[in-house]
Short mmCIF file of C-alpha atoms in Angstrom, two decimals:
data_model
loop_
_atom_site.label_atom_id
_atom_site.label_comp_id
_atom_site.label_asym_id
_atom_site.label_seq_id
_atom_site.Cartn_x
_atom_site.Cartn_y
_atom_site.Cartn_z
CA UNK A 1 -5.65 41.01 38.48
CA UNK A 2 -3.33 40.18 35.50
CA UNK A 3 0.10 42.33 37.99
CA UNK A 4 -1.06 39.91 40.39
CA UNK A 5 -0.99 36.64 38.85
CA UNK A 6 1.99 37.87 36.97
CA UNK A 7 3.39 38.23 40.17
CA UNK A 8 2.54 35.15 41.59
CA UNK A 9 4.59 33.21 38.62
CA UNK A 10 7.29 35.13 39.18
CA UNK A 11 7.49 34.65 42.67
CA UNK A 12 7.02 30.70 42.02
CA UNK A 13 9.89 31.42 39.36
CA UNK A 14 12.36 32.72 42.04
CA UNK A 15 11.74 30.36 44.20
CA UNK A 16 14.94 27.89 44.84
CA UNK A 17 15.83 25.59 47.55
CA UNK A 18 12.45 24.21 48.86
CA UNK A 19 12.45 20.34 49.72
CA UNK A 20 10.32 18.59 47.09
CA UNK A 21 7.96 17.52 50.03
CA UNK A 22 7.18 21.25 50.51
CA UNK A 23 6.29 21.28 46.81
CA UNK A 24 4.38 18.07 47.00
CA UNK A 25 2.27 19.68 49.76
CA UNK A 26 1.59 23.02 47.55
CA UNK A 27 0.43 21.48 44.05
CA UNK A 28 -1.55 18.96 46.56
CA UNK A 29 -3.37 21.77 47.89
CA UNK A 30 -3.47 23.84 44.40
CA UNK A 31 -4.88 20.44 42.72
CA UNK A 32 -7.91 20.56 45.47
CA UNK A 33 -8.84 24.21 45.63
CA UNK A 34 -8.56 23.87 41.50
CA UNK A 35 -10.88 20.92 41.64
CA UNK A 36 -13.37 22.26 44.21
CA UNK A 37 -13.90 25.19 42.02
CA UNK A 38 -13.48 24.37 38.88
CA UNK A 39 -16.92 24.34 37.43
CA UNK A 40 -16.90 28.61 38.98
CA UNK A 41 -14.16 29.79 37.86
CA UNK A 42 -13.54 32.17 35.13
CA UNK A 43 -11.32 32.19 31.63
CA UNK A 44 -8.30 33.89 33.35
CA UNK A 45 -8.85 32.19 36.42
CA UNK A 46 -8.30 28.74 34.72
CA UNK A 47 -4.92 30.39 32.69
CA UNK A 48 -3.16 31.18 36.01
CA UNK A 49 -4.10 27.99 37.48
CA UNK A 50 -2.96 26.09 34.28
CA UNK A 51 0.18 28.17 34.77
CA UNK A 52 1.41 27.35 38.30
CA UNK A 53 0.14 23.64 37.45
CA UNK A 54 3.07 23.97 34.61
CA UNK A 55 5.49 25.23 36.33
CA UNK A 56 4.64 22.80 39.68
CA UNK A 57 4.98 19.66 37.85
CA UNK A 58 8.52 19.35 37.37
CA UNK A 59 9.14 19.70 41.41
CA UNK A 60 7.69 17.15 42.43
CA UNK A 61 7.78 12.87 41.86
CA UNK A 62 6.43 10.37 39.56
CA UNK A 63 4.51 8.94 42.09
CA UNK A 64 2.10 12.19 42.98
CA UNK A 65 2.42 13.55 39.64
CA UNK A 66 0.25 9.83 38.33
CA UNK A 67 -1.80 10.97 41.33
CA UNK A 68 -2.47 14.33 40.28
CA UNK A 69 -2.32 13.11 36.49
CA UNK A 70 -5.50 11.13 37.39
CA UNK A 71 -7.22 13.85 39.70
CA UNK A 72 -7.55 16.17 36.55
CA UNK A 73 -9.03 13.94 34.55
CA UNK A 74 -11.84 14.53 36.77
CA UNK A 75 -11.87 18.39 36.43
CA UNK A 76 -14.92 20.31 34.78
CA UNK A 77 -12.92 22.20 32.83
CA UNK A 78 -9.03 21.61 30.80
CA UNK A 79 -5.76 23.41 31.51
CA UNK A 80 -4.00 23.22 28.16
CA UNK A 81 -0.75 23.52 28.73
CA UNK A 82 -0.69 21.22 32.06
CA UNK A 83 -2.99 18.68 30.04
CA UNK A 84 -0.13 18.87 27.26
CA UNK A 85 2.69 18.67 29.66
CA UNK A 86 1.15 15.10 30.80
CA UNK A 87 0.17 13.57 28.80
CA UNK A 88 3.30 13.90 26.60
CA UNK A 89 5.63 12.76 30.09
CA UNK A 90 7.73 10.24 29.21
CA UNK A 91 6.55 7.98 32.18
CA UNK A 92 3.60 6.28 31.11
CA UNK A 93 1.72 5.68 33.99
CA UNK A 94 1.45 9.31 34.34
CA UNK A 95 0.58 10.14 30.75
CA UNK A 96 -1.95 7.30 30.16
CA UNK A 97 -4.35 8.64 32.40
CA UNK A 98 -5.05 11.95 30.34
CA UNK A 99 -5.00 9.60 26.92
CA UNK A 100 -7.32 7.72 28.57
CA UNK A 101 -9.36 10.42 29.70
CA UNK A 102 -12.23 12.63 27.58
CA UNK A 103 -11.45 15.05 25.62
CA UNK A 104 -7.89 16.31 24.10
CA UNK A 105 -7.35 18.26 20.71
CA UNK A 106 -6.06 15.87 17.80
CA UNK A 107 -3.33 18.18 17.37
CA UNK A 108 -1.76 17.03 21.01
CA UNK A 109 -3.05 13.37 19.99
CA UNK A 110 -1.15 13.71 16.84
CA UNK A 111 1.83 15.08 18.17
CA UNK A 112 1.51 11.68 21.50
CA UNK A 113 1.38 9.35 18.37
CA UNK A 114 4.29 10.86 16.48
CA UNK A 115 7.09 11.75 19.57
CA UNK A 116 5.68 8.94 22.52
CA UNK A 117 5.92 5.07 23.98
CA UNK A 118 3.52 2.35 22.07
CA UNK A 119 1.73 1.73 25.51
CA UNK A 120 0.78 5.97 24.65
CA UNK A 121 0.22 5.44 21.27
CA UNK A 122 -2.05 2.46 21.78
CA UNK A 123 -4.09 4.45 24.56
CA UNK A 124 -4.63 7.15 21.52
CA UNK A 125 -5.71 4.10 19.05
CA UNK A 126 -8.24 2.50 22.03
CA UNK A 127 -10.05 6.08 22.51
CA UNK A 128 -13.82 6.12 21.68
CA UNK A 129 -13.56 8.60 19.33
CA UNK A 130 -10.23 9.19 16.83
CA UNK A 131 -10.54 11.70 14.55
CA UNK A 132 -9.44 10.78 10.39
CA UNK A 133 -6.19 13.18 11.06
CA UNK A 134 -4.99 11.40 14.52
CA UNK A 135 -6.26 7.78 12.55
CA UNK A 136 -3.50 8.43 9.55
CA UNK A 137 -1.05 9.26 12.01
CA UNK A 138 -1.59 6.59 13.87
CA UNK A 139 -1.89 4.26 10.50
CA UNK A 140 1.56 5.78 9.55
CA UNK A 141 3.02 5.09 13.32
CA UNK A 142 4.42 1.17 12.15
CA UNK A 143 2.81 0.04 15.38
CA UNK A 144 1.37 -4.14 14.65
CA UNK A 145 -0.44 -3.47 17.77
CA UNK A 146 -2.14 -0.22 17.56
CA UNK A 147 -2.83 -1.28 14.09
CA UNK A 148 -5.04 -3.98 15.47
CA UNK A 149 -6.46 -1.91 17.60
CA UNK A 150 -7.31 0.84 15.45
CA UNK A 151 -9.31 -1.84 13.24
CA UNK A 152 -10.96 -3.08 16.17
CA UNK A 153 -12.15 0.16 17.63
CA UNK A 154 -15.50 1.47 15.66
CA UNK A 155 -15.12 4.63 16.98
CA UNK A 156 -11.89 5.42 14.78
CA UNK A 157 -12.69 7.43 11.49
CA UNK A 158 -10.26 6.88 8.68
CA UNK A 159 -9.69 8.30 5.12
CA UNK A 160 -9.75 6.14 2.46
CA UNK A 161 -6.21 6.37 2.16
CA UNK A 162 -5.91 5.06 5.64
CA UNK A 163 -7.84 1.79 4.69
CA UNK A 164 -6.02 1.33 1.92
CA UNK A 165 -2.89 1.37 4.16
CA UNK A 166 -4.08 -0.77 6.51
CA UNK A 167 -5.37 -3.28 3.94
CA UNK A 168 -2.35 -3.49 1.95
CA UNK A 169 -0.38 -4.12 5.57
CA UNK A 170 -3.33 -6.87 6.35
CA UNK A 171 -2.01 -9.08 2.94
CA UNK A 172 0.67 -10.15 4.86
CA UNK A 173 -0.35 -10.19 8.44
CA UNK A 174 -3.63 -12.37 9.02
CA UNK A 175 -4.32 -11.00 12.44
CA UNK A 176 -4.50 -7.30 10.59
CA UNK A 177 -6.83 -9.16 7.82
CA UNK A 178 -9.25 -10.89 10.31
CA UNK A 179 -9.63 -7.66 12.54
CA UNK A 180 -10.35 -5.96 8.99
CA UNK A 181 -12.96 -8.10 7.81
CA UNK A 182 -14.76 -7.43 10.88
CA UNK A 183 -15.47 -3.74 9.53
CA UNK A 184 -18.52 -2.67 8.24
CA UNK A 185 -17.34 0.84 7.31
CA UNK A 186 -14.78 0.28 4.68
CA UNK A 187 -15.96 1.21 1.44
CA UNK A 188 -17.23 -0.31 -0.91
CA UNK A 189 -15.14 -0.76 -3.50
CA UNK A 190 -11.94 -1.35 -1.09
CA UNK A 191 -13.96 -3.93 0.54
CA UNK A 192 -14.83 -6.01 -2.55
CA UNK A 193 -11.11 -5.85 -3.49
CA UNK A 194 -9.69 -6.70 0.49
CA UNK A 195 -12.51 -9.49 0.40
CA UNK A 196 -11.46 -11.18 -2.31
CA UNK A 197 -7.77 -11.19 -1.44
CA UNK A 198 -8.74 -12.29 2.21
CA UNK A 199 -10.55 -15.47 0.27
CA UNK A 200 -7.95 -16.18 -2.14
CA UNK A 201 -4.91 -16.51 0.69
CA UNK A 202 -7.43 -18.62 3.17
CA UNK A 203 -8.32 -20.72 0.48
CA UNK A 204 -4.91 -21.47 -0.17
CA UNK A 205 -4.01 -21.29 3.72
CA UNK A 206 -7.05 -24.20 4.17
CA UNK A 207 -5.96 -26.02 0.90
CA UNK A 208 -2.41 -26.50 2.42
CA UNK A 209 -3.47 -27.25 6.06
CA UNK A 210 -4.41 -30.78 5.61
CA UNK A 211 -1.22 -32.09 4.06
CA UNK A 212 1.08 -30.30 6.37
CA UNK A 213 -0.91 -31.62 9.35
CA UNK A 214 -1.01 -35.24 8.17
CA UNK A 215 2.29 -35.44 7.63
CA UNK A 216 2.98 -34.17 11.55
CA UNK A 217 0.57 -36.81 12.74
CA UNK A 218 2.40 -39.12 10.45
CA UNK A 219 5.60 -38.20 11.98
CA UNK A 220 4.15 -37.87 15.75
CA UNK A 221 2.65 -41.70 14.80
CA UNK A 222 5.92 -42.93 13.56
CA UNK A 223 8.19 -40.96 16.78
CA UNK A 224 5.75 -41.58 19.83
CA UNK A 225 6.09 -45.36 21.33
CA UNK A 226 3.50 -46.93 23.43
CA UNK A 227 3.73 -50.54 25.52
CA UNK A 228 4.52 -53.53 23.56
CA UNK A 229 4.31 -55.83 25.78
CA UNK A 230 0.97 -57.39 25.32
CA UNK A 231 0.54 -58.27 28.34
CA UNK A 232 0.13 -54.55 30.18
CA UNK A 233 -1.80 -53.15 26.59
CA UNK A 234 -5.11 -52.34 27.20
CA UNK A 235 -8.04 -54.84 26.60
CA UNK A 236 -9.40 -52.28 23.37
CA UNK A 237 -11.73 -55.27 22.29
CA UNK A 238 -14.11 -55.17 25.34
CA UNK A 239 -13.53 -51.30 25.69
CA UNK A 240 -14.66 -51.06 21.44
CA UNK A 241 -17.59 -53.66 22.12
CA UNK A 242 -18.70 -50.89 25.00
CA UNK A 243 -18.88 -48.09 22.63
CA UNK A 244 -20.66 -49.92 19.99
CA UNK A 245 -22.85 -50.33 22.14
CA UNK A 246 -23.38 -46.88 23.65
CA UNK A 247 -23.42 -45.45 20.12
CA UNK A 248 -26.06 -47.84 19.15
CA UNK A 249 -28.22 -46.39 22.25
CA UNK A 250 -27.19 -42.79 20.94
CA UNK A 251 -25.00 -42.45 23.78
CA UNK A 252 -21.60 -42.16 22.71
CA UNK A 253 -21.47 -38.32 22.51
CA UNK A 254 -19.73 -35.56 23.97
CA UNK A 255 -21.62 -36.00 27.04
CA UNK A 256 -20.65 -39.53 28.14
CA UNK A 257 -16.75 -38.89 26.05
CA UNK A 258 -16.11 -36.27 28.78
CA UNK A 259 -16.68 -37.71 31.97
CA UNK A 260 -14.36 -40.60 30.22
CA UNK A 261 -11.58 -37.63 30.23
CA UNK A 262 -12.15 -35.90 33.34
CA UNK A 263 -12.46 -39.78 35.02
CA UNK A 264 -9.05 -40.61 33.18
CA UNK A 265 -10.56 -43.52 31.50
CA UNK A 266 -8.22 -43.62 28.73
CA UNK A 267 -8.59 -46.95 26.75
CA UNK A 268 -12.59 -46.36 26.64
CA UNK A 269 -11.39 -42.60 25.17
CA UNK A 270 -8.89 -44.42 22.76
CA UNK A 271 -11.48 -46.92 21.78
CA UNK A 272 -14.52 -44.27 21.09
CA UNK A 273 -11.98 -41.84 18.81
CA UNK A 274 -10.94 -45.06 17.37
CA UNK A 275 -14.73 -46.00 16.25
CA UNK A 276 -16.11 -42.73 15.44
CA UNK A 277 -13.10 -41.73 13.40
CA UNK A 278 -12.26 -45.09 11.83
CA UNK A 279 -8.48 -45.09 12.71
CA UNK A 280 -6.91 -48.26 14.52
CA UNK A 281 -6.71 -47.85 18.13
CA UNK A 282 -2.82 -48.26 17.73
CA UNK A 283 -2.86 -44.60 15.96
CA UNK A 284 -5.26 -42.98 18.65
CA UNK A 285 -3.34 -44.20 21.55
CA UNK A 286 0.07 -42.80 19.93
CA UNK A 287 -2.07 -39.66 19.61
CA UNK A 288 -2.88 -39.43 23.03
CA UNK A 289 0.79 -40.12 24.28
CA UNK A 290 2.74 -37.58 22.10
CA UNK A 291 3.14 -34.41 23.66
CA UNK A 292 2.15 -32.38 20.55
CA UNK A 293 -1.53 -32.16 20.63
CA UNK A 294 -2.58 -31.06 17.61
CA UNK A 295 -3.53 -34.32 16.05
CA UNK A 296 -5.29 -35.47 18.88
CA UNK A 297 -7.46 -32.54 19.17
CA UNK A 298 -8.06 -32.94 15.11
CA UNK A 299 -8.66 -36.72 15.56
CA UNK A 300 -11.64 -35.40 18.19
CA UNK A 301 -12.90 -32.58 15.07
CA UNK A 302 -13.25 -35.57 13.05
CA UNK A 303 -15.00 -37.92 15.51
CA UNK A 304 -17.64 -34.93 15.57
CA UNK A 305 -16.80 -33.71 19.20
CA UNK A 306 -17.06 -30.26 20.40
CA UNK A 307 -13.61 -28.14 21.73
CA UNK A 308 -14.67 -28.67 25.42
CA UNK A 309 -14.58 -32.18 25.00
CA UNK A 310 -11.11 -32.34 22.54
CA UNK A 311 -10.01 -29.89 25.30
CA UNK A 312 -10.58 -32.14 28.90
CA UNK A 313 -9.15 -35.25 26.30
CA UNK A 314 -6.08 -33.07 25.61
CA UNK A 315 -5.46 -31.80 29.58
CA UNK A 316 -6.59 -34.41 31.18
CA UNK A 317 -4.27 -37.11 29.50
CA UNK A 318 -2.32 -39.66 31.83
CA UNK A 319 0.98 -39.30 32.66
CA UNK A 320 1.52 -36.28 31.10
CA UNK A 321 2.20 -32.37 32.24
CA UNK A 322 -0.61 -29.40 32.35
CA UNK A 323 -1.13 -28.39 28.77
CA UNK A 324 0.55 -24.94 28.19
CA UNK A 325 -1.78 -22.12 27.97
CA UNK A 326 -0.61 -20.97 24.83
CA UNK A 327 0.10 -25.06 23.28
CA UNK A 328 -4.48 -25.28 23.90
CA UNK A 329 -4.91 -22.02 22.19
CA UNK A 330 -2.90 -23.32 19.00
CA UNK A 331 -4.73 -26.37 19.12
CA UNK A 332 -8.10 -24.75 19.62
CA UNK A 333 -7.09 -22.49 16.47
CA UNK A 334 -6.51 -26.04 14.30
CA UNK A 335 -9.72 -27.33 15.91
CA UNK A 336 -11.71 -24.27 14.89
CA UNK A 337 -10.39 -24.06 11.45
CA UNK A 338 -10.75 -27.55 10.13
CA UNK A 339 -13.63 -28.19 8.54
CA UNK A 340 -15.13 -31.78 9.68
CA UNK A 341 -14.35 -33.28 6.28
CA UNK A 342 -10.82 -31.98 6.59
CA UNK A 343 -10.35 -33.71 9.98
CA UNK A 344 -11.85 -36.68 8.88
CA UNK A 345 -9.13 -36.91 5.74
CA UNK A 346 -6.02 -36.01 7.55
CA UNK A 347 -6.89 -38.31 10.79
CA UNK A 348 -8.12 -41.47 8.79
CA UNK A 349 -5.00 -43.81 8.28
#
């Protein structure tokens, strides 16, 4: 049996000249007999077909080779050297099936991490399970993203020295640091010392906040114009008699604030952030026609309003383009992080 399937390679060896759809057809029809039988056959029987899958895959395209890259994932049992040949291929979407896939030794993970593509890398770092050896090498990889990911995903196991890399990398990169203080596994002692760092540069992060963002609203308050002719202004007066009212009812909440949004009634918006924040109505309404955002959605923190209202106020504004995707997630970020006594400071003029 071992002449014969000697023979065979050699005969695939010598073979030169056939059209790559004639090759296309064979590992085709080798990848379904393989796959049929897989869970039968024997220890040699799954070297020779690991060998003709080897010396198949560089006849044929990218396109069946992702194919056939995803039909083995399926198979009952692994071909080494064809599994090793994938998933190191330089074209991803043929090797990120087999990282994706179950099981492959950390020395082939290792040796993805170190010589492959950040989309490979990152499919090693999202695995459910990554061993301490493949987690330092992927630790040492440089990679901001499949750092993050590698402190987001509980199934990675990492040495101490490994933590300590990752922490010292999270003291100047906050999106590191709040992944990182989402970990329960860290120990001890690293912990105490990556906690108290993390608190020291928020505090000062939170300490700052408030002064930098008054003086923006400042400047969007001083920049933004809004009708001066008193004639076309808004009558605030009967529109800030209507909200006393409703808040003296226990009405003027997020409830009865949105439908004012999504029904574009503006100078009943202006005069209920106006009341409930104590700000002249002058300041609100410049708020509401800058095209920063920020303060507006801050002037909504401090009037004690949830993000899904601050959020229809800020999109649905008159006269004004959709919100950018990535301009609401800022905001949002501002709204989440101000405390309501913060909001209340840096909004009150």
């Amino acid at each position: 049996m071992v002449a014969a399937s000697a023979a065979l390679l050699s005969e695939l060896d010598a073979i030169d000249g056939w059209p790559p759809e004639r090759w296309a057809d064979i590992l085709n029809q080798v990848t379904k007999f393989f796959l049929g039988h897989a869970d039968s056959l024997t220890t040699h029987q799954i070297a020779l077909f690991d060998d003709v899958f080897v010396r198949l895959i560089d006849r044929v395209d990218t396109q069946l080779l992702t194919q056939i890259s995803r039909q083995l994932t399926e198979a009952k049992c692994a071909l080494p050297q064809a599994t090793r040949r994938l998933a190191l291929h330089e074209d991803e979407s043929i090797s990120l099936p087999i990282l994706e896939s179950g099981s492959l030794t950390q020395d082939l993970l290792i040796e993805v991490v170190q010589s492959c593509s950040g989309k490979q890398r990152l499919a090693v770092a999202l695995r459910h399970d990554v061993g301490r050896p493949v987690s330092e090498a992927l630790v040492r990889c440089g990679d901001q993203a499949v750092h993050y990911a590698l402190a987001e995903n509980k199934g990675a196991k990492l040495s101490e020295e490994s933590w300590n890399r990752l922490i010292k990398l999270g003291e100047s990169n906050q999106g590191l640091a709040q992944r990182l203080g989402r970990r329960r596994d860290i120990p001890t002692p690293l912990k105490r010392q990556f906690h108290s760092k993390l608190e020291d540069t928020r505090m000062r992060e939170l300490n700052a906040m408030p002064g930098v963002m008054r003086d923006q609203i400042e400047n969007t308050i001083a920049t933004t114009a809004i009708v001066a002719n008193s004639d076309q202004r808004p009558d605030y007066a009967s529109a800030q008699a209507k909200m006393i009212e409703l808040g003296r009812k226990g009405r003027l909440n997020d409830s009865t604030i949105n439908r004012f949004a999504i029904s574009g009634e503006y100078t009943n918006i202006v005069a209920a952030l106006a009341l409930l924040t104590g700000s002249p109505t002058d300041v609100i309404e410049r708020l509401i026609a800058s095209d920063s955002i920020e303060g507006l959605v801050l002037a909504c923190k401090a009037s004690r309003l949830d993000w899904a209202t601050a959020n229809a106020i800020a999109r649905h504004r008159p006269g004004h383009s959709p919100v950018p995707a990535e301009e609401l997630e800022k905001a949002k970020k501002t709204f989440e992080t101000f405390s309501l006594s913060a909001a209340q400071r840096t909004v009150r003029f």
